[in-house]
Coordinates of C-alpha atoms in Angstrom, one line a residue:
X1 CA 44.0 48.4 308.9
X2 CA 43.7 49.1 305.1
X3 CA 45.6 52.0 303.4
X4 CA 45.1 51.2 299.8
X5 CA 43.4 52.2 296.7
X6 CA 42.3 49.4 294.5
X7 CA 42.1 49.9 290.7
X8 CA 39.4 47.6 289.3
X9 CA 37.7 47.1 286.0
X10 CA 34.0 47.8 285.8
X11 CA 31.9 44.6 286.3
X12 CA 29.2 43.9 283.7
X13 CA 25.9 42.1 283.9
X14 CA 23.0 42.1 286.3
X15 CA 22.3 39.9 289.4
X16 CA 20.5 37.5 287.0
X17 CA 23.9 37.1 285.2
X18 CA 25.5 36.3 288.6
X19 CA 23.6 33.4 290.1
X20 CA 25.7 33.5 293.3
X21 CA 24.7 37.0 294.1
X22 CA 21.0 36.4 293.4
X23 CA 21.0 33.3 295.6
X24 CA 22.6 35.2 298.5
X25 CA 20.1 38.0 298.2
X26 CA 17.2 35.6 298.1
X27 CA 18.4 33.7 301.2
X28 CA 19.1 37.0 303.1
X29 CA 15.6 38.2 302.6
X30 CA 14.1 35.1 304.2
X31 CA 15.4 36.5 307.5
X32 CA 14.3 40.1 307.0
X33 CA 12.4 42.2 309.5
X34 CA 10.1 44.9 308.3
X35 CA 7.9 47.5 310.0
X36 CA 5.1 47.1 307.4
X37 CA 4.5 43.3 307.3
X38 CA 4.4 42.3 311.0
X39 CA 3.6 43.7 314.4
X40 CA 6.5 45.2 316.3
X41 CA 8.4 42.8 318.5
X42 CA 7.3 39.5 316.8
X43 CA 9.9 37.2 315.3
X44 CA 9.6 35.7 311.9
X45 CA 9.1 31.9 312.1
X46 CA 11.3 29.2 310.8
X47 CA 15.0 28.7 310.7
X48 CA 16.8 31.6 308.9
X49 CA 18.8 30.8 305.8
X50 CA 22.5 31.6 306.2
X51 CA 24.2 34.0 303.9
X52 CA 27.5 34.4 305.8
X53 CA 29.4 31.3 304.7
X54 CA 32.7 32.4 303.3
X55 CA 33.2 31.6 299.6
X56 CA 36.3 31.9 297.5
X57 CA 34.5 32.2 294.2
X58 CA 32.4 35.3 295.0
X59 CA 33.3 38.9 294.1
X60 CA 34.8 40.8 297.0
X61 CA 33.1 43.7 298.7
X62 CA 35.3 46.2 296.9
X63 CA 34.7 44.5 293.5
X64 CA 31.0 44.9 293.9
X65 CA 31.4 48.7 294.1
X66 CA 31.6 49.9 290.5
X67 CA 34.4 52.4 289.8
X68 CA 33.1 55.9 289.1
X69 CA 33.6 57.6 285.8
X70 CA 36.1 60.5 286.1
X71 CA 34.0 63.5 287.2
X72 CA 34.1 66.9 285.5
X73 CA 35.4 69.8 287.5
X74 CA 32.7 71.5 289.5
X75 CA 31.4 74.9 288.3
X76 CA 32.8 78.1 289.7
X77 CA 31.1 79.6 292.8
X78 CA 28.4 82.2 291.9
X79 CA 29.6 85.8 292.0
X80 CA 26.1 87.3 292.0
X81 CA 22.7 86.3 293.3
X82 CA 21.1 83.4 291.6
X83 CA 18.0 81.3 292.0
X84 CA 18.0 77.5 291.6
X85 CA 15.3 74.9 291.8
X86 CA 15.5 71.8 294.1
X87 CA 15.7 68.7 292.0
X88 CA 13.9 65.3 292.9
X89 CA 17.3 63.9 293.9
X90 CA 17.7 66.8 296.4
X91 CA 14.2 66.3 297.9
X92 CA 14.3 66.2 301.8
X93 CA 17.9 67.4 301.9
X94 CA 18.9 69.8 304.6
X95 CA 19.6 73.3 303.6
X96 CA 23.3 73.2 304.7
X97 CA 23.9 69.9 303.0
X98 CA 22.2 71.2 299.8
X99 CA 24.7 74.0 299.7
X100 CA 27.6 71.7 300.4
X101 CA 26.5 69.4 297.6
X102 CA 25.9 72.2 295.1
X103 CA 29.0 74.1 296.0
X104 CA 31.8 71.8 297.3
X105 CA 34.5 73.6 299.1
X106 CA 32.4 76.0 301.1
X107 CA 33.3 76.1 304.8
X108 CA 30.8 75.2 307.5
X109 CA 31.2 78.6 309.0
X110 CA 30.5 80.4 305.7
X111 CA 27.3 78.3 305.1
X112 CA 26.0 79.1 308.6
X113 CA 26.8 82.8 308.1
X114 CA 24.8 83.3 304.9
X115 CA 21.9 81.3 306.4
X116 CA 21.9 83.2 309.7
X117 CA 21.9 86.6 307.9
X118 CA 18.9 85.6 305.8
X119 CA 20.9 85.9 302.6
X120 CA 19.6 82.5 301.5
X121 CA 15.9 82.2 300.9
X122 CA 13.6 79.3 300.1
X123 CA 10.5 80.3 298.2
X124 CA 11.2 83.9 299.2
X125 CA 11.3 83.1 303.0
X126 CA 14.2 82.9 305.5
X127 CA 15.4 79.3 306.2
X128 CA 17.3 77.5 308.9
X129 CA 20.3 75.4 308.0
X130 CA 18.5 72.3 309.3
X131 CA 15.3 72.9 307.4
X132 CA 14.4 70.2 304.8
X133 CA 14.0 71.2 301.2
X134 CA 11.3 69.9 298.8
X135 CA 11.6 69.1 295.1
X136 CA 10.5 72.1 293.1
X137 CA 11.2 74.8 295.7
X138 CA 13.2 77.8 294.5
X139 CA 16.3 78.7 296.5
X140 CA 17.9 82.2 296.4
X141 CA 21.6 81.9 296.7
X142 CA 23.8 84.9 297.4
X143 CA 27.4 85.4 296.0
X144 CA 29.6 82.7 297.5
X145 CA 33.4 82.6 298.2
X146 CA 36.0 80.3 299.5
X147 CA 37.8 81.4 302.6
X148 CA 41.2 83.0 302.2
X149 CA 44.1 80.7 301.8
X150 CA 46.8 80.2 304.5
X151 CA 50.2 81.6 303.7
X152 CA 52.9 78.9 303.4
X153 CA 54.7 78.3 306.6
X154 CA 52.3 80.5 308.6
X155 CA 51.0 77.8 310.8
X156 CA 51.2 78.6 314.5
X157 CA 52.5 76.0 317.0
X158 CA 48.9 75.1 317.9
X159 CA 48.0 74.7 314.2
X160 CA 51.1 72.5 313.7
X161 CA 49.9 70.2 316.6
X162 CA 46.4 70.1 314.9
X163 CA 48.0 69.1 311.6
X164 CA 50.0 66.4 313.3
X165 CA 46.9 65.1 315.0
X166 CA 45.1 64.8 311.6
X167 CA 48.1 63.0 310.2
X168 CA 47.9 60.5 313.0
X169 CA 44.3 59.8 312.1
X170 CA 44.9 59.1 308.4
X171 CA 44.0 55.7 307.0
X172 CA 44.3 56.8 303.4
X173 CA 45.5 60.0 301.6
X174 CA 46.2 61.1 298.0
X175 CA 45.8 64.4 296.1
X176 CA 42.0 64.2 296.2
X177 CA 40.8 62.2 299.2
X178 CA 41.4 61.6 302.9
X179 CA 40.0 58.9 305.0
X180 CA 40.4 59.6 308.7
X181 CA 40.1 57.3 311.7
X182 CA 37.9 59.6 313.8
X183 CA 38.3 59.0 317.5
X184 CA 35.3 58.4 319.7
X185 CA 34.4 61.6 321.6
X186 CA 35.6 64.0 318.9
X187 CA 32.8 65.8 317.1
X188 CA 32.7 66.0 313.3
X189 CA 31.2 69.5 313.2
X190 CA 30.6 72.4 315.6
X191 CA 27.5 72.9 317.7
X192 CA 26.4 74.3 321.0
X193 CA 29.3 74.1 323.4
X194 CA 31.6 72.3 320.9
X195 CA 34.9 74.1 320.3
X196 CA 37.1 71.4 318.8
X197 CA 35.9 69.3 315.9
X198 CA 37.1 67.8 312.7
X199 CA 35.7 70.5 310.4
X200 CA 37.6 73.2 312.4
X201 CA 40.8 71.1 312.5
X202 CA 40.7 70.9 308.7
X203 CA 41.3 74.6 308.5
X204 CA 45.0 73.9 308.8
X205 CA 45.0 72.0 305.6
X206 CA 43.9 74.8 303.2
X207 CA 45.9 74.7 300.0
X208 CA 47.4 77.6 298.0
X209 CA 44.1 78.2 296.2
X210 CA 42.2 78.5 299.5
X211 CA 40.5 75.1 299.2
X212 CA 39.9 73.5 302.5
X213 CA 39.3 69.7 302.8
X214 CA 35.5 69.3 303.2
X215 CA 33.5 66.6 304.9
X216 CA 31.6 64.3 302.6
X217 CA 29.6 62.4 305.3
X218 CA 29.4 62.5 309.0
X219 CA 29.7 60.3 312.1
X220 CA 28.1 60.8 315.5
X221 CA 30.4 62.3 318.1
X222 CA 30.8 59.1 320.1
X223 CA 31.1 56.9 316.9
X224 CA 34.7 56.1 315.9
X225 CA 36.1 55.0 312.6
X226 CA 36.2 55.8 308.8
X227 CA 35.4 59.4 308.0
X228 CA 35.7 60.4 304.3
X229 CA 37.0 63.9 303.5
X230 CA 37.5 65.5 300.0
X231 CA 40.6 67.6 299.6
X232 CA 39.4 69.4 296.4
X233 CA 36.0 70.7 295.1
X234 CA 36.5 68.2 292.2
X235 CA 36.6 65.3 294.6
X236 CA 33.8 66.6 296.8
X237 CA 31.4 66.7 293.8
X238 CA 32.2 63.1 292.8
X239 CA 32.1 61.7 296.3
X240 CA 28.9 63.5 297.3
X241 CA 27.3 62.1 294.2
X242 CA 28.5 58.6 295.1
X243 CA 26.7 58.9 298.4
X244 CA 23.6 60.3 296.9
X245 CA 23.4 57.5 294.3
X246 CA 24.3 54.9 297.0
X247 CA 27.6 53.8 295.3
X248 CA 29.4 54.0 298.6
X249 CA 29.4 50.8 300.8
X250 CA 29.8 51.1 304.5
X251 CA 30.2 48.5 307.3
X252 CA 29.9 49.2 311.0
X253 CA 30.7 47.0 314.0
X254 CA 28.7 47.2 317.2
X255 CA 28.3 45.4 320.5
X256 CA 24.6 45.0 321.4
X257 CA 22.6 43.7 324.3
X258 CA 21.3 40.2 323.8
X259 CA 21.5 38.1 320.6
X260 CA 19.3 39.1 317.6
X261 CA 17.1 36.4 316.2
X262 CA 17.4 35.6 313.4
X263 CA 21.1 36.1 313.4
X264 CA 21.1 37.7 310.0
X265 CA 18.4 40.0 308.6
X266 CA 17.1 43.3 307.3
X267 CA 15.5 46.1 309.2
X268 CA 13.2 48.4 307.3
X269 CA 11.4 51.3 308.9
X270 CA 10.6 55.0 308.6
X271 CA 12.4 57.4 310.9
X272 CA 11.4 60.9 311.9
X273 CA 13.2 63.4 314.1
X274 CA 11.8 64.1 317.5
X275 CA 13.2 67.2 319.3
X276 CA 12.9 68.3 322.9
X277 CA 14.7 70.9 324.9
X278 CA 17.4 68.5 326.0
X279 CA 18.0 66.3 323.0
X280 CA 17.1 65.1 319.5
X281 CA 16.3 61.5 318.8
X282 CA 15.0 59.5 315.8
X283 CA 11.7 57.7 316.4
X284 CA 10.1 54.9 314.4
X285 CA 7.5 56.5 312.2
X286 CA 4.7 55.5 309.8
X287 CA 4.9 56.0 306.1
X288 CA 3.5 59.4 305.4
X289 CA 4.3 60.9 308.7
X290 CA 5.7 64.5 308.5
X291 CA 9.5 64.4 308.2
X292 CA 9.6 60.6 308.0
X293 CA 12.3 59.0 305.8
X294 CA 12.7 55.4 304.8
X295 CA 15.7 53.7 306.4
X296 CA 17.1 50.2 305.6
X297 CA 19.8 48.3 307.5
X298 CA 21.2 44.8 307.0
X299 CA 22.7 43.2 310.1
X300 CA 24.6 39.9 310.9
X301 CA 25.7 38.5 314.2
X302 CA 29.4 37.8 314.0
X303 CA 30.1 36.3 317.4
X304 CA 28.3 36.1 320.8
X305 CA 29.4 36.3 324.5
X306 CA 26.8 33.9 326.0
X307 CA 23.3 35.2 325.6
X308 CA 23.9 38.6 327.1
X309 CA 26.0 40.3 324.4
X310 CA 26.6 40.0 320.6
X311 CA 29.1 41.5 318.2
X312 CA 27.0 42.6 315.2
X313 CA 28.1 43.8 311.8
X314 CA 25.9 46.4 310.1
X315 CA 25.5 47.6 306.6
X316 CA 23.3 50.7 306.2
X317 CA 21.7 51.1 302.7
X318 CA 20.4 54.5 303.6
X319 CA 22.1 57.2 305.6
X320 CA 19.6 58.6 308.1
X321 CA 20.6 60.3 311.3
X322 CA 21.2 57.8 314.1
X323 CA 19.9 55.1 311.8
X324 CA 21.9 52.2 313.2
X325 CA 21.4 53.2 316.8
X326 CA 17.6 53.6 316.3
X327 CA 17.3 50.4 314.3
X328 CA 19.1 48.2 316.8
X329 CA 17.0 49.6 319.6
X330 CA 13.9 49.0 317.6
X331 CA 14.5 45.3 317.3
X332 CA 15.2 45.0 321.0
X333 CA 19.0 44.9 320.9
X334 CA 20.3 48.4 321.5
X335 CA 24.0 49.2 321.2
X336 CA 25.9 49.0 324.4
X337 CA 26.8 52.4 325.9
X338 CA 24.3 54.3 323.8
X339 CA 23.0 57.2 326.0
X340 CA 20.0 58.0 323.7
X341 CA 18.7 54.6 322.6
X342 CA 19.6 52.0 325.2
X343 CA 16.2 51.2 326.5
X344 CA 16.5 47.8 328.3
X345 CA 15.2 47.9 331.8
X346 CA 17.1 46.4 334.7
X347 CA 20.1 45.7 332.5
X348 CA 23.4 45.5 334.4
X349 CA 26.4 46.8 332.6
X350 CA 29.0 43.9 332.4
X351 CA 31.9 44.4 334.7
X352 CA 35.1 45.6 333.0
X353 CA 33.4 47.2 330.0
X354 CA 33.4 51.0 329.7
X355 CA 30.0 52.7 329.5
X356 CA 30.7 54.2 326.1
X357 CA 29.1 53.8 322.7
X358 CA 30.3 50.6 321.2
X359 CA 29.9 51.5 317.5
X360 CA 32.7 51.6 314.9
X361 CA 32.5 52.8 311.3
X362 CA 34.7 49.8 310.4
X363 CA 35.0 50.0 306.6
X364 CA 34.2 52.2 303.7
X365 CA 34.5 51.3 300.0
X366 CA 33.7 54.0 297.4
X367 CA 34.6 54.8 293.8
X368 CA 37.5 57.1 293.6
X369 CA 36.8 60.4 291.6
X370 CA 39.6 59.5 289.1
X371 CA 38.8 55.8 288.7
X372 CA 39.4 52.8 290.8
X373 CA 38.1 52.2 294.3
X374 CA 39.0 53.5 297.8
X375 CA 38.9 50.8 300.4
X376 CA 39.7 51.8 303.9
X377 CA 39.3 49.9 307.2
X378 CA 39.5 51.3 310.8
X379 CA 40.8 49.4 313.8
X380 CA 38.7 49.0 317.0
X381 CA 39.0 52.0 319.2
X382 CA 40.6 51.4 322.7
X383 CA 37.4 51.0 324.6
X384 CA 36.1 48.4 322.1
X385 CA 39.5 46.6 322.1
X386 CA 39.1 46.3 325.9
X387 CA 35.6 44.9 325.5
X388 CA 36.6 42.4 322.8
X389 CA 39.5 41.1 324.9
X390 CA 37.3 40.8 328.0
X391 CA 34.6 38.9 326.2
X392 CA 37.0 36.7 324.2
X393 CA 35.8 38.0 320.8
X394 CA 38.2 37.5 317.8
X395 CA 38.4 40.7 315.7
X396 CA 39.9 38.6 312.8
X397 CA 36.8 36.5 312.3
X398 CA 35.2 36.5 308.9
X399 CA 32.5 39.1 308.7
X400 CA 29.3 37.6 307.2
X401 CA 27.8 41.1 306.3
X402 CA 30.1 40.9 303.2
X403 CA 27.4 38.8 301.6
X404 CA 24.5 41.0 302.4
X405 CA 22.6 42.6 299.5
X406 CA 23.4 46.2 298.7
X407 CA 19.9 47.6 298.2

């Protein structure tokens, strides 16, 4: 478990200046899988080059994440109606996330309220919070406000228990940032039938100015691990920008069916949302399909349990909904316990393993808003600890995804 903030100096030079990095990227790509250059299900020929050998002279994962320049304080919330234009960087962004990015500190409930009442308009029309925006569209934004602050010492007994539960989850905390170890089964945000979730729990942490810690990214309900939270609008602006510009580096661990071949590679597809009455899933789409977004994931097999199961480390370059789950299913190695994407027929669940999603947001490395780097690591959740022990997997093994390219 890591609870530290590393202060590092910016690195200079390009990959051409760093032969080791360029060599790793070239070897990694020899084992890549792409949707565009081969039929689905075929394996690339030849023995894949290895990129996972541990080196002592290479820059660390954290060192490769450039520290952010200290961000300026975000602008004040609008006190009257204003119209803004969606920028190219905001293209395909959901309405609710557009508001969160533009105006850090707004509560989830306040965003849903102004959208539901039709106070927010896109090109003059009502919009849903899940609608996707396009560059160049005009968005009418009503006056906005932060929710009222809690009075000091006014927490009820239930709220004090909620605060204690959040403290138990903390992997890192300072005046600007929280990194929580979200348990599997706890939702990040509210939805149909969801009464307890992280966003609601954060209400007990409002400061004297009324600022409530806000979510910077999200995890699926059944995914455990590192969840980044901004404690101030200042931090939210900087961290949201780091995700948008892909300065954040994330590593996930998963247990998958079978053993991927090659053991290290790149998955590149387009993903589009497919909704039914019962559920929403992401399907593999073609370039140009309506609502399709490009998604890239690097993967590496860390250790295997015979030929039936493999511990895989994953590094998403993009951050699409259900990206890792859809990508692993796409290459024929779905994540164990995944109720949406596990598509292997006649597959018997190994005895002793819990039928729960085996996916952990293992590590996050991101520039700190005031300089330096936040580097936090989450432990395996209880159900994955049980599986690792039963299968004889060693969680302390070197993780070869460290050497995967970052774009």
